[in-house]
mmCIF file of C-alpha atoms and ligand atoms in Angstrom:
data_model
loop_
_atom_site.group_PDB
_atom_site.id
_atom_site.type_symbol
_atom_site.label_atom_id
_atom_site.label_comp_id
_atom_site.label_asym_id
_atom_site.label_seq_id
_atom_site.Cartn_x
_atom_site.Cartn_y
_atom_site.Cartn_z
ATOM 1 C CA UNK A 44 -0.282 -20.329 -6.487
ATOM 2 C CA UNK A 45 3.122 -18.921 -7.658
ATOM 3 C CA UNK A 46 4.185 -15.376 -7.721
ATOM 4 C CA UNK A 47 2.985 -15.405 -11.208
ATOM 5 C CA UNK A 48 -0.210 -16.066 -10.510
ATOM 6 C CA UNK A 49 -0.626 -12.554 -8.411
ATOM 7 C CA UNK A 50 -1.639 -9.643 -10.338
ATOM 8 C CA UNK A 51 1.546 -6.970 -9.755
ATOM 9 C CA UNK A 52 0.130 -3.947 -7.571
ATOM 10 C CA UNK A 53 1.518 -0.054 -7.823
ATOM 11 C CA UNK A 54 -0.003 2.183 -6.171
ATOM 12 C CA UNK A 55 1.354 5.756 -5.926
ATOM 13 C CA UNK A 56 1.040 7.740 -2.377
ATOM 14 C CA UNK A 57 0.965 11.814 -3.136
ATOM 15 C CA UNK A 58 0.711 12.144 0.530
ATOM 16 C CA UNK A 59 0.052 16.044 0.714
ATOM 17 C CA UNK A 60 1.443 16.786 -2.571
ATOM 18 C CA UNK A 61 -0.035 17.836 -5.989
ATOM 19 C CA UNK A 62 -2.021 20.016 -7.468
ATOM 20 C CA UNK A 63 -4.862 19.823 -10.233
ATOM 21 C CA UNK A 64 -2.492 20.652 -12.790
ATOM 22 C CA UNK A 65 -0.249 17.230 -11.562
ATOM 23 C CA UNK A 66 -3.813 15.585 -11.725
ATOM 24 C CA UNK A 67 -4.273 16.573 -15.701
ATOM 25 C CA UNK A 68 -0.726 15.891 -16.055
ATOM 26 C CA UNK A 69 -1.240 12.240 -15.038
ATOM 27 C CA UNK A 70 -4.591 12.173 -16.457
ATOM 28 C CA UNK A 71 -2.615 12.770 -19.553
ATOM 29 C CA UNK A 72 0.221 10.696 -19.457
ATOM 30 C CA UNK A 73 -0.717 8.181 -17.307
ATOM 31 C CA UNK A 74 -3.858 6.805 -19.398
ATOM 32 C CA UNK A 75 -1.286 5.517 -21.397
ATOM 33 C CA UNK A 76 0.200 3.504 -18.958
ATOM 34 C CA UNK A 77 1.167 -0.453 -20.519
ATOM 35 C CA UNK A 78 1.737 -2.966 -17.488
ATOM 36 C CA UNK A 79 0.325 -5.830 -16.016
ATOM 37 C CA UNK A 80 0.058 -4.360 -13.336
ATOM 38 C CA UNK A 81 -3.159 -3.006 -11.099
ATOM 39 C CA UNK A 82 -2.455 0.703 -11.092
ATOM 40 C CA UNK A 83 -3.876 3.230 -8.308
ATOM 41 C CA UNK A 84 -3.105 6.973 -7.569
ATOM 42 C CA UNK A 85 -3.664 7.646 -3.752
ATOM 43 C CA UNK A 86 -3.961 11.238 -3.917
ATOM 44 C CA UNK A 87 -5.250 13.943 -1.625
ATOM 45 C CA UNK A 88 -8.722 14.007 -1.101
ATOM 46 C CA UNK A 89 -9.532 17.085 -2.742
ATOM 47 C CA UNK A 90 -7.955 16.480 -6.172
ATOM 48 C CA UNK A 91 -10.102 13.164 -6.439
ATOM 49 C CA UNK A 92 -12.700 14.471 -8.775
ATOM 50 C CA UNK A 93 -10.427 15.217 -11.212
ATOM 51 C CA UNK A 94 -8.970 12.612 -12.112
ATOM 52 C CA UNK A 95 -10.077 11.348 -15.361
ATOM 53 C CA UNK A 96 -8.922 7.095 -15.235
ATOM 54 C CA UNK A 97 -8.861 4.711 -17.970
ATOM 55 C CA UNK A 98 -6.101 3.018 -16.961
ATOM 56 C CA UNK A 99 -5.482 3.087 -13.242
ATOM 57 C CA UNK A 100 -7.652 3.378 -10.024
ATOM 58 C CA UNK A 101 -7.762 5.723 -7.414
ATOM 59 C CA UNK A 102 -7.766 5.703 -4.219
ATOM 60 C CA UNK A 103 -7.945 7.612 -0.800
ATOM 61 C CA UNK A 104 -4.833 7.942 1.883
ATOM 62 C CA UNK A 105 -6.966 7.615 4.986
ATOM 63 C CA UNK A 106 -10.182 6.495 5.706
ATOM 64 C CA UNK A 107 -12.694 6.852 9.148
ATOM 65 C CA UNK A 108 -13.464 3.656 10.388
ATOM 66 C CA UNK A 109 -17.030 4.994 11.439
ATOM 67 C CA UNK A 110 -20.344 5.978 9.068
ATOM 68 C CA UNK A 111 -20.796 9.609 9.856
ATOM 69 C CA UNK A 112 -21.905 11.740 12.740
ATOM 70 C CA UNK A 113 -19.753 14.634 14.471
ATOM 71 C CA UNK A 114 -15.915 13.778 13.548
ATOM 72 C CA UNK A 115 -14.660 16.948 11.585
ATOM 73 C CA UNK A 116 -12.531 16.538 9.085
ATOM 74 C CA UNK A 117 -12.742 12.784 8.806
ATOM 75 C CA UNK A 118 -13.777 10.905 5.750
ATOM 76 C CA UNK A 119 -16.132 7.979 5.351
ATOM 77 C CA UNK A 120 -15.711 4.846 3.291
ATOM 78 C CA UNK A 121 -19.081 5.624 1.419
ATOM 79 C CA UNK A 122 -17.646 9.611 0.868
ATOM 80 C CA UNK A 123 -14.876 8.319 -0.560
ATOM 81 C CA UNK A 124 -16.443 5.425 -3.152
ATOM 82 C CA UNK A 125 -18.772 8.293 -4.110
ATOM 83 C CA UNK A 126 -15.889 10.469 -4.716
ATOM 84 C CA UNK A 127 -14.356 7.385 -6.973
ATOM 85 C CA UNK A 128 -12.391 5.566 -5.150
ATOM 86 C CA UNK A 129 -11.713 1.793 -5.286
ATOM 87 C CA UNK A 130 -8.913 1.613 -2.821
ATOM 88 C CA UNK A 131 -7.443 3.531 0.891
ATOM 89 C CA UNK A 132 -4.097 3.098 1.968
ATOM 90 C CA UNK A 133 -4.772 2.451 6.148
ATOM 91 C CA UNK A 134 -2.338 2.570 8.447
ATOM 92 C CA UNK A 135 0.678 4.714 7.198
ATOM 93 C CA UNK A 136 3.659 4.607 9.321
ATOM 94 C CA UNK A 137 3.285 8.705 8.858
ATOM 95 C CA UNK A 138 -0.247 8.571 9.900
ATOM 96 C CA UNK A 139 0.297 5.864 12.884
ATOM 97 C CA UNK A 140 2.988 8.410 13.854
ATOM 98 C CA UNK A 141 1.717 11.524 13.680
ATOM 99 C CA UNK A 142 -2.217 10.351 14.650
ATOM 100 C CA UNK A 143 -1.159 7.942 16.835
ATOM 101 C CA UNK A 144 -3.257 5.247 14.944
ATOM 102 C CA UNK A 145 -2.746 1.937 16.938
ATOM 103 C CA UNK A 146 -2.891 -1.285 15.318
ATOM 104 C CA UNK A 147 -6.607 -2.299 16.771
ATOM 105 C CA UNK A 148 -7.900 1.240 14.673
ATOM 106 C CA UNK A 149 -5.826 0.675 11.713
ATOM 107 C CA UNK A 150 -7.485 -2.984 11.773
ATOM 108 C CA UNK A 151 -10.816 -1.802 12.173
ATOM 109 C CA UNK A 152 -10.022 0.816 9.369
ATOM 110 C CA UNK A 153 -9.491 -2.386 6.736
ATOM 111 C CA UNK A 154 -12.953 -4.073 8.269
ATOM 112 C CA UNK A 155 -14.909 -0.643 7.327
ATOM 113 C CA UNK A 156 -13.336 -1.050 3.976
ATOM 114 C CA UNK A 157 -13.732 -4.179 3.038
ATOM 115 C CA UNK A 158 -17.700 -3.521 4.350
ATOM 116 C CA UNK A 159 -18.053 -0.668 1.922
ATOM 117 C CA UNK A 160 -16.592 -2.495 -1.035
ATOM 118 C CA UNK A 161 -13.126 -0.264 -0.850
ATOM 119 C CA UNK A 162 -10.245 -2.367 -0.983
ATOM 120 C CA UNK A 163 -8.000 -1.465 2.215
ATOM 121 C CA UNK A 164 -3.716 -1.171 1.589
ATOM 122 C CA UNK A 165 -3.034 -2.431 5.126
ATOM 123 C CA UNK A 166 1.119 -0.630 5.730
ATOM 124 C CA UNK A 167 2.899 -2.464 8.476
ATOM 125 C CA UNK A 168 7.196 -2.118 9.353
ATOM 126 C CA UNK A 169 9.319 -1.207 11.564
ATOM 127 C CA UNK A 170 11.210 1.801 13.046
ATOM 128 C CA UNK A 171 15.543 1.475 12.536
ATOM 129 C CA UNK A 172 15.644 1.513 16.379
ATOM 130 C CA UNK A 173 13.513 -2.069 16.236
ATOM 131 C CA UNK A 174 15.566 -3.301 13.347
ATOM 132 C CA UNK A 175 19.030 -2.709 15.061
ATOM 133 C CA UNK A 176 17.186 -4.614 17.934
ATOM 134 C CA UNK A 177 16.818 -7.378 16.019
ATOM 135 C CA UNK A 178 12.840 -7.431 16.921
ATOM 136 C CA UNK A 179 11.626 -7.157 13.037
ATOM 137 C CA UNK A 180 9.505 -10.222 12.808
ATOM 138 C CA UNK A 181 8.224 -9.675 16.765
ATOM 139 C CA UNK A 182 7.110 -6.694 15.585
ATOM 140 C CA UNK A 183 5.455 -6.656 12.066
ATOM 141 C CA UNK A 184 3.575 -10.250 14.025
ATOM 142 C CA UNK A 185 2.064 -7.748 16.479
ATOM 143 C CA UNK A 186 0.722 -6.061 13.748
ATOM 144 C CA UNK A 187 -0.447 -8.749 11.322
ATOM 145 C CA UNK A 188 -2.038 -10.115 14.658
ATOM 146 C CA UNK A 189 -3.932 -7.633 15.298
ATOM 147 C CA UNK A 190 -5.110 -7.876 11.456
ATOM 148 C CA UNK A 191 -6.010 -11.429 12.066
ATOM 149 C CA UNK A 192 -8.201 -10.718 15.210
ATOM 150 C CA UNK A 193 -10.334 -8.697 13.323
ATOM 151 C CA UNK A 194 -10.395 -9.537 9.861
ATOM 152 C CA UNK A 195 -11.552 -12.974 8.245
ATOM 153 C CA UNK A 196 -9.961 -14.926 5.902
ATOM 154 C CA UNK A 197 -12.047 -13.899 3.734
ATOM 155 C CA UNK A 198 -11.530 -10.426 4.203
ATOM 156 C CA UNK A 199 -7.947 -10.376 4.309
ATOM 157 C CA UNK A 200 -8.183 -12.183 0.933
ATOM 158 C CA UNK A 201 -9.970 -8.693 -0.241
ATOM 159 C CA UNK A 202 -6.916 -6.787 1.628
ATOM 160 C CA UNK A 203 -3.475 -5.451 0.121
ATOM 161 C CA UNK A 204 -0.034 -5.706 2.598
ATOM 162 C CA UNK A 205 2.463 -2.826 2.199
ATOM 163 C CA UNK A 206 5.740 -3.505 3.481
ATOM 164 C CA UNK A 207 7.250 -0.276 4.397
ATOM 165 C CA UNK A 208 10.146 -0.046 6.420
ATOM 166 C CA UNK A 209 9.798 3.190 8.008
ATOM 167 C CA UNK A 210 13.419 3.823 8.121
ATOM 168 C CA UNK A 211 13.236 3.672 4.219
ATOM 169 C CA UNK A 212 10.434 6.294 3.381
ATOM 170 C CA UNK A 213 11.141 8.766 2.441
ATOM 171 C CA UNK A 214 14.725 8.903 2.925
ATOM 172 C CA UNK A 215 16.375 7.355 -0.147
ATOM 173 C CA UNK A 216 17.621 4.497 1.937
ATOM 174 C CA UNK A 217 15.678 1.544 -0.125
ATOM 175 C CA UNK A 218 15.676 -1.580 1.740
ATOM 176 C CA UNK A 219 18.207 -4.386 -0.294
ATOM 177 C CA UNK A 220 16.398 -6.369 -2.335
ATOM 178 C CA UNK A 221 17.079 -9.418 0.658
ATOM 179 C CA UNK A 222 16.212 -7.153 3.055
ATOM 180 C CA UNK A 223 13.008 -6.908 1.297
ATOM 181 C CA UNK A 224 12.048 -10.810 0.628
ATOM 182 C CA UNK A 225 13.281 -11.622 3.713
ATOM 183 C CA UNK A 226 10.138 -9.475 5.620
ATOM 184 C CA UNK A 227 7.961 -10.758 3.345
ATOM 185 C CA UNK A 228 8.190 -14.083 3.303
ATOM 186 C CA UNK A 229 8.114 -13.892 7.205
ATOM 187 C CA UNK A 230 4.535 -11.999 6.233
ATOM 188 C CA UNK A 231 3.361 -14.599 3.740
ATOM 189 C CA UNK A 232 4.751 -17.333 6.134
ATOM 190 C CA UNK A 233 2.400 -15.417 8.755
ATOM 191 C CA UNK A 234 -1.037 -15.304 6.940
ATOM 192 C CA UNK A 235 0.435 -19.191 6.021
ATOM 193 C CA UNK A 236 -0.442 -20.378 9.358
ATOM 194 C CA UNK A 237 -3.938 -18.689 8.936
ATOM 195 C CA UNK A 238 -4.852 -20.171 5.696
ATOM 196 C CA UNK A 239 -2.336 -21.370 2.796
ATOM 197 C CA UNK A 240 -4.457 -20.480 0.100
ATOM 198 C CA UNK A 241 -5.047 -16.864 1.402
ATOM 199 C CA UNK A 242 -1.272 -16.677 1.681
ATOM 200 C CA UNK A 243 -0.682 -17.880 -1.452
ATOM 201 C CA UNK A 244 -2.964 -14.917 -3.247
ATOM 202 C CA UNK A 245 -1.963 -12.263 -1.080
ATOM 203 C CA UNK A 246 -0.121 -9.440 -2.473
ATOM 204 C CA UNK A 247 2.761 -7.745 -0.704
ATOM 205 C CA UNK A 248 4.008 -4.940 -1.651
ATOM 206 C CA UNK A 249 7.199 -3.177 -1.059
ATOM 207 C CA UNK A 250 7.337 0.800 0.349
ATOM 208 C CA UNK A 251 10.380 3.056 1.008
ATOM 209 C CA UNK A 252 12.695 4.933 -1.863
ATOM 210 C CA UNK A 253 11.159 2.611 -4.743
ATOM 211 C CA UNK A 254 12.626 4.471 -7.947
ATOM 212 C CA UNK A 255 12.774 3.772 -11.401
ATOM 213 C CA UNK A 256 16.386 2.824 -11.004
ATOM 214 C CA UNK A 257 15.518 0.004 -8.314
ATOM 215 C CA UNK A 258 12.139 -1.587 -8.580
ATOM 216 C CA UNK A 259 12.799 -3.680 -11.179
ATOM 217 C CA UNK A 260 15.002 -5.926 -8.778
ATOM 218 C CA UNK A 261 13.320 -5.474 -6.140
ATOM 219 C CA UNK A 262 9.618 -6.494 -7.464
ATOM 220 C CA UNK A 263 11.579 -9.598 -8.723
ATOM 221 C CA UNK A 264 11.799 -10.981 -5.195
ATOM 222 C CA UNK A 265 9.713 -13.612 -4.874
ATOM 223 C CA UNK A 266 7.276 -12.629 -2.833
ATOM 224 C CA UNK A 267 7.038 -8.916 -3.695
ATOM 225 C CA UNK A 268 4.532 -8.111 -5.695
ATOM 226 C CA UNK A 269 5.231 -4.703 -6.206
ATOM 227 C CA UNK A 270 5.605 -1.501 -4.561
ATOM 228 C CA UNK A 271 3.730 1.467 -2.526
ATOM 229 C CA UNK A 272 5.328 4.420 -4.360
ATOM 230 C CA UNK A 273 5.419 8.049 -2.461
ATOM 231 C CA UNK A 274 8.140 10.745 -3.524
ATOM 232 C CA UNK A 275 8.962 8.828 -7.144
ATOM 233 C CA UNK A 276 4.885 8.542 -7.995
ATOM 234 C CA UNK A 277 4.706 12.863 -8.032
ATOM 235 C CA UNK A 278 6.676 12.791 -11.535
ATOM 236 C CA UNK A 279 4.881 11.101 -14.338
ATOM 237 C CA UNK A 280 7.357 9.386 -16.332
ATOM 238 C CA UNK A 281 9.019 7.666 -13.480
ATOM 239 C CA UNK A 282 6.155 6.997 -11.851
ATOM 240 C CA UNK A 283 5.158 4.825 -15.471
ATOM 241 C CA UNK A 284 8.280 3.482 -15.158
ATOM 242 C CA UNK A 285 8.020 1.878 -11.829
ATOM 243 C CA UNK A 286 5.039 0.645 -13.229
ATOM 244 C CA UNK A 287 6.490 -1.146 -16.304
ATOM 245 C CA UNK A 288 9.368 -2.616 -13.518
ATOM 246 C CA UNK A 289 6.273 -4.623 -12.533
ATOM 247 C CA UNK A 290 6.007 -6.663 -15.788
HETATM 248 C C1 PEP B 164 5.332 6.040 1.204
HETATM 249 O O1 PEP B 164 5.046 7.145 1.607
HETATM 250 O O2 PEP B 164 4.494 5.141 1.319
HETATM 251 C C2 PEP B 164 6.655 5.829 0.602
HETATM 252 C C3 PEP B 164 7.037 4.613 0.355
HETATM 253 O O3 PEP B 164 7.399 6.956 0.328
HETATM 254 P P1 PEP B 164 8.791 7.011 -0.513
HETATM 255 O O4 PEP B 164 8.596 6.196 -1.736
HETATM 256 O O5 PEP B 164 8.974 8.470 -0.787
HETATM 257 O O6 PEP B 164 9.846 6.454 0.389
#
């Protein structure tokens, strides 16, 4: 299957930004939205309900990879389709970080996704400190591995990858568009040696400064099929134009 053959993903991450009059702003401006790409808006849980969608998806920024029971402030998958979403990012470098979500959890996250008919945006990459150390591939393995114990084929056929450098997000240092095809062929190579075909349909897409001004070269890569957007997916119009860079 060529590149071609992959629908184009954007998905927007709010993280904990917005506000309901960004959601009727979008709701707006968005539905209008002209690209072959799959659209989604991960926004804060709250905010959910009002979107009004035509044209793009939503989706949820974390997910619980349990049913229910006594785990405040967590949200389940079933919560979360009920509350309209189709997709979850999992594993955020911010929320690995900060929650100290290890790659057996974040993997686990995806299976209680995929269960509950929510289509998981697995985000895997690496720190500067294990770039500069030339350990990349060593380490984005260790987490597609731990993907692959859990998940089946035909799972992570149901699955989104994220490729998001975590020395790019947020920082307006946007990995070169080589820098960019290099990690994920080395990902597609990866699933490859799971299942060709699965490898072959997967889409990869890139995270870290994506702007208006860049995506268009760097969703030409080969095997980037376009992008996980956070600060540049809070303004509307450039948000719509990321999305047209995916044409
Ligand atoms: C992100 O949070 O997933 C992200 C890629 O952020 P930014 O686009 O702001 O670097």
């Amino acid at each position: 299957m060529s590149k071609n053959n992959r629908q184009p993903f954007v998905a927007g991450n709010w993280k904990m930004n917005g506000s309901l009059a960004l959601v009727a702003d979008f709701n707006e401006k968005l539905n209008t939205v002209n690209t072959r790409a799959q659209v989604v808006i991960c926004a804060p849980s709250v905010l959910l309900h009002a979107f009004k969608s035509t044209a793009f998806s939503i989706g949820a920024q974390n997910v619980s990879h349990l049913d229910n029971g006594a785990h405040t402030g967590e949200l389940s998958v079933s919560m979360l389709k009920e509350a309209g979403c189709e997709f979850a990012i999992v594993g955020h470098s911010e929320r690995r970080e900060d929650q100290g979500e290890s790659n057996s959890l974040v993997a686990q996250k995806a299976a209680k996704c995929i269960a509950g008919n929510l289509t998981p945006i697995i985000c895997v990459g690496e720190s500067l400190e294990v770039r500069e150390a030339g350990q990349v591939e060593a380490f984005v393995g260790q987490q597609l591995d731990a993907l692959i114990d859990v998940l089946s084929i035909d799972e992570l056929k149901q699955s989104v990858i994220a490729y998001e450098p975590i020395w790019a997000i947020g920082t307006g240092k946007t990995a070169s568009p080589e820098q960019a095809q290099e990690v994920h062929e080395f990902i597609r190579g990866y699933f490859a040696k799971v299942d060709a075909e699965l490898a072959q349909g997967l889409r990869i897409v890139y995270g870290g400064s994506v702007k208006p001004e860049n995506a268009e070269t760097l969703f030409a890569q080969n095997d980037v099929d376009g992008g996980l957007i956070g600060g540049a997916s809070l303004k509307a119009e450039d948000f719509i134009s990321i999305c047209h860079a995916a044409n």
